[in-house]
Amino acid sequence: MMGTIQVAVGAAVPALPLWIAALIMLCAVVQPLLFLPLAARPGLSRARGFRALVAAVFAATSVG
């Protein structure tokens, strides 16, 4: 799904600024990987730090 988003953004806006492209690429990798810690520790979803990290990555993906 994240790869599809990257292809769609690249096709829609071919001349993206470097910082936006880097933000999208970074978040496209990090966001799906945030599910791995939850597989090992399901209670982590209630931790404020983890929620803040998820919110920050989601916001960065949206801004990018």
Short mmCIF file of N, CA and C in Angstrom, two decimals:
data_model
loop_
_atom_site.label_atom_id
_atom_site.label_comp_id
_atom_site.label_asym_id
_atom_site.label_seq_id
_atom_site.Cartn_x
_atom_site.Cartn_y
_atom_site.Cartn_z
N MET A 1 0.83 -1.19 0.00
CA MET A 1 0.00 0.00 0.00
C MET A 1 0.87 1.26 0.00
N MET A 2 1.91 1.25 0.80
CA MET A 2 2.79 2.43 0.86
C MET A 2 3.52 2.63 -0.46
N GLY A 3 3.88 1.55 -1.12
CA GLY A 3 4.51 1.66 -2.43
C GLY A 3 3.58 2.29 -3.44
N THR A 4 2.31 1.96 -3.36
CA THR A 4 1.32 2.54 -4.26
C THR A 4 1.21 4.04 -4.04
N ILE A 5 1.25 4.45 -2.79
CA ILE A 5 1.21 5.88 -2.47
C ILE A 5 2.42 6.60 -3.06
N GLN A 6 3.59 5.97 -2.94
CA GLN A 6 4.79 6.60 -3.48
C GLN A 6 4.72 6.74 -4.99
N VAL A 7 4.25 5.71 -5.66
CA VAL A 7 4.12 5.77 -7.12
C VAL A 7 3.11 6.83 -7.53
N ALA A 8 1.98 6.89 -6.82
CA ALA A 8 0.95 7.87 -7.15
C ALA A 8 1.46 9.29 -6.95
N VAL A 9 2.16 9.54 -5.87
CA VAL A 9 2.69 10.88 -5.61
C VAL A 9 3.75 11.23 -6.65
N GLY A 10 4.60 10.27 -6.99
CA GLY A 10 5.62 10.52 -7.99
C GLY A 10 5.03 10.81 -9.36
N ALA A 11 3.93 10.16 -9.68
CA ALA A 11 3.29 10.40 -10.98
C ALA A 11 2.52 11.72 -10.99
N ALA A 12 1.92 12.07 -9.86
CA ALA A 12 1.11 13.29 -9.80
C ALA A 12 1.97 14.55 -9.70
N VAL A 13 3.07 14.45 -8.97
CA VAL A 13 3.94 15.62 -8.75
C VAL A 13 5.38 15.20 -9.04
N PRO A 14 5.80 15.23 -10.29
CA PRO A 14 7.13 14.73 -10.63
C PRO A 14 8.28 15.59 -10.11
N ALA A 15 8.05 16.86 -9.84
CA ALA A 15 9.14 17.73 -9.38
C ALA A 15 9.00 18.06 -7.90
N LEU A 16 8.94 17.04 -7.06
CA LEU A 16 8.82 17.26 -5.62
C LEU A 16 10.12 17.82 -5.04
N PRO A 17 10.02 18.72 -4.09
CA PRO A 17 11.22 19.16 -3.38
C PRO A 17 11.84 17.96 -2.65
N LEU A 18 13.15 17.99 -2.50
CA LEU A 18 13.87 16.87 -1.91
C LEU A 18 13.40 16.55 -0.50
N TRP A 19 13.12 17.57 0.31
CA TRP A 19 12.73 17.30 1.70
C TRP A 19 11.38 16.61 1.78
N ILE A 20 10.48 16.92 0.86
CA ILE A 20 9.17 16.25 0.87
C ILE A 20 9.31 14.81 0.41
N ALA A 21 10.11 14.59 -0.62
CA ALA A 21 10.33 13.23 -1.10
C ALA A 21 10.99 12.37 -0.03
N ALA A 22 11.97 12.95 0.68
CA ALA A 22 12.64 12.21 1.75
C ALA A 22 11.68 11.90 2.89
N LEU A 23 10.82 12.84 3.22
CA LEU A 23 9.84 12.63 4.29
C LEU A 23 8.86 11.51 3.93
N ILE A 24 8.39 11.52 2.70
CA ILE A 24 7.47 10.47 2.25
C ILE A 24 8.16 9.11 2.26
N MET A 25 9.39 9.06 1.77
CA MET A 25 10.12 7.79 1.73
C MET A 25 10.38 7.25 3.14
N LEU A 26 10.82 8.12 4.03
CA LEU A 26 11.11 7.69 5.40
C LEU A 26 9.85 7.18 6.10
N CYS A 27 8.79 7.93 5.99
CA CYS A 27 7.55 7.54 6.67
C CYS A 27 6.92 6.32 6.03
N ALA A 28 7.12 6.12 4.74
CA ALA A 28 6.58 4.94 4.07
C ALA A 28 7.26 3.67 4.56
N VAL A 29 8.47 3.79 5.05
CA VAL A 29 9.18 2.65 5.62
C VAL A 29 8.85 2.49 7.10
N VAL A 30 8.86 3.58 7.83
CA VAL A 30 8.69 3.53 9.29
C VAL A 30 7.26 3.18 9.70
N GLN A 31 6.28 3.74 9.01
CA GLN A 31 4.90 3.55 9.43
C GLN A 31 4.49 2.07 9.47
N PRO A 32 4.75 1.27 8.44
CA PRO A 32 4.39 -0.15 8.54
C PRO A 32 5.22 -0.90 9.57
N LEU A 33 6.47 -0.47 9.78
CA LEU A 33 7.32 -1.14 10.75
C LEU A 33 6.87 -0.92 12.19
N LEU A 34 6.04 0.08 12.41
CA LEU A 34 5.55 0.34 13.77
C LEU A 34 4.60 -0.75 14.27
N PHE A 35 4.16 -1.62 13.37
CA PHE A 35 3.32 -2.74 13.80
C PHE A 35 4.14 -3.87 14.43
N LEU A 36 5.42 -3.94 14.12
CA LEU A 36 6.26 -5.02 14.65
C LEU A 36 6.39 -4.99 16.17
N PRO A 37 6.65 -3.84 16.80
CA PRO A 37 6.72 -3.85 18.26
C PRO A 37 5.40 -4.28 18.91
N LEU A 38 4.29 -4.00 18.26
CA LEU A 38 2.99 -4.38 18.81
C LEU A 38 2.79 -5.89 18.76
N ALA A 39 3.45 -6.56 17.84
CA ALA A 39 3.36 -8.02 17.77
C ALA A 39 4.04 -8.65 18.98
N ALA A 40 5.11 -8.04 19.44
CA ALA A 40 5.84 -8.57 20.59
C ALA A 40 5.23 -8.11 21.92
N ARG A 41 4.77 -6.87 21.96
CA ARG A 41 4.22 -6.31 23.19
C ARG A 41 2.92 -5.56 22.88
N PRO A 42 1.80 -6.24 22.86
CA PRO A 42 0.52 -5.60 22.53
C PRO A 42 0.16 -4.44 23.45
N GLY A 43 0.61 -4.48 24.69
CA GLY A 43 0.31 -3.41 25.63
C GLY A 43 1.01 -2.11 25.31
N LEU A 44 1.95 -2.17 24.39
CA LEU A 44 2.70 -0.98 24.00
C LEU A 44 1.80 0.07 23.35
N SER A 45 0.68 -0.37 22.82
CA SER A 45 -0.22 0.58 22.15
C SER A 45 -0.83 1.58 23.13
N ARG A 46 -0.76 1.30 24.41
CA ARG A 46 -1.29 2.23 25.41
C ARG A 46 -0.23 3.18 25.95
N ALA A 47 1.03 2.97 25.57
CA ALA A 47 2.11 3.83 26.06
C ALA A 47 2.08 5.18 25.34
N ARG A 48 2.23 6.24 26.11
CA ARG A 48 2.18 7.58 25.54
C ARG A 48 3.29 7.83 24.52
N GLY A 49 4.46 7.34 24.81
CA GLY A 49 5.59 7.54 23.90
C GLY A 49 5.36 6.88 22.55
N PHE A 50 4.82 5.67 22.58
CA PHE A 50 4.54 4.97 21.34
C PHE A 50 3.44 5.66 20.56
N ARG A 51 2.42 6.09 21.26
CA ARG A 51 1.33 6.82 20.59
C ARG A 51 1.83 8.13 19.98
N ALA A 52 2.72 8.81 20.69
CA ALA A 52 3.29 10.05 20.16
C ALA A 52 4.12 9.78 18.90
N LEU A 53 4.87 8.69 18.91
CA LEU A 53 5.67 8.32 17.75
C LEU A 53 4.77 8.00 16.55
N VAL A 54 3.73 7.23 16.79
CA VAL A 54 2.80 6.89 15.70
C VAL A 54 2.13 8.14 15.16
N ALA A 55 1.72 9.04 16.04
CA ALA A 55 1.08 10.29 15.60
C ALA A 55 2.05 11.16 14.81
N ALA A 56 3.30 11.21 15.26
CA ALA A 56 4.30 12.03 14.55
C ALA A 56 4.58 11.47 13.16
N VAL A 57 4.70 10.16 13.05
CA VAL A 57 4.95 9.55 11.74
C VAL A 57 3.76 9.74 10.82
N PHE A 58 2.55 9.58 11.36
CA PHE A 58 1.34 9.78 10.56
C PHE A 58 1.24 11.23 10.08
N ALA A 59 1.53 12.16 10.98
CA ALA A 59 1.47 13.58 10.61
C ALA A 59 2.53 13.90 9.56
N ALA A 60 3.73 13.35 9.72
CA ALA A 60 4.79 13.60 8.74
C ALA A 60 4.43 13.02 7.38
N THR A 61 3.78 11.87 7.37
CA THR A 61 3.33 11.28 6.11
C THR A 61 2.29 12.17 5.46
N SER A 62 1.38 12.70 6.26
CA SER A 62 0.32 13.56 5.73
C SER A 62 0.88 14.89 5.22
N VAL A 63 1.85 15.44 5.93
CA VAL A 63 2.45 16.71 5.52
C VAL A 63 3.22 16.51 4.21
N GLY A 64 3.96 15.38 4.15
CA GLY A 64 4.74 15.08 2.92
C GLY A 64 3.82 14.88 1.78
#
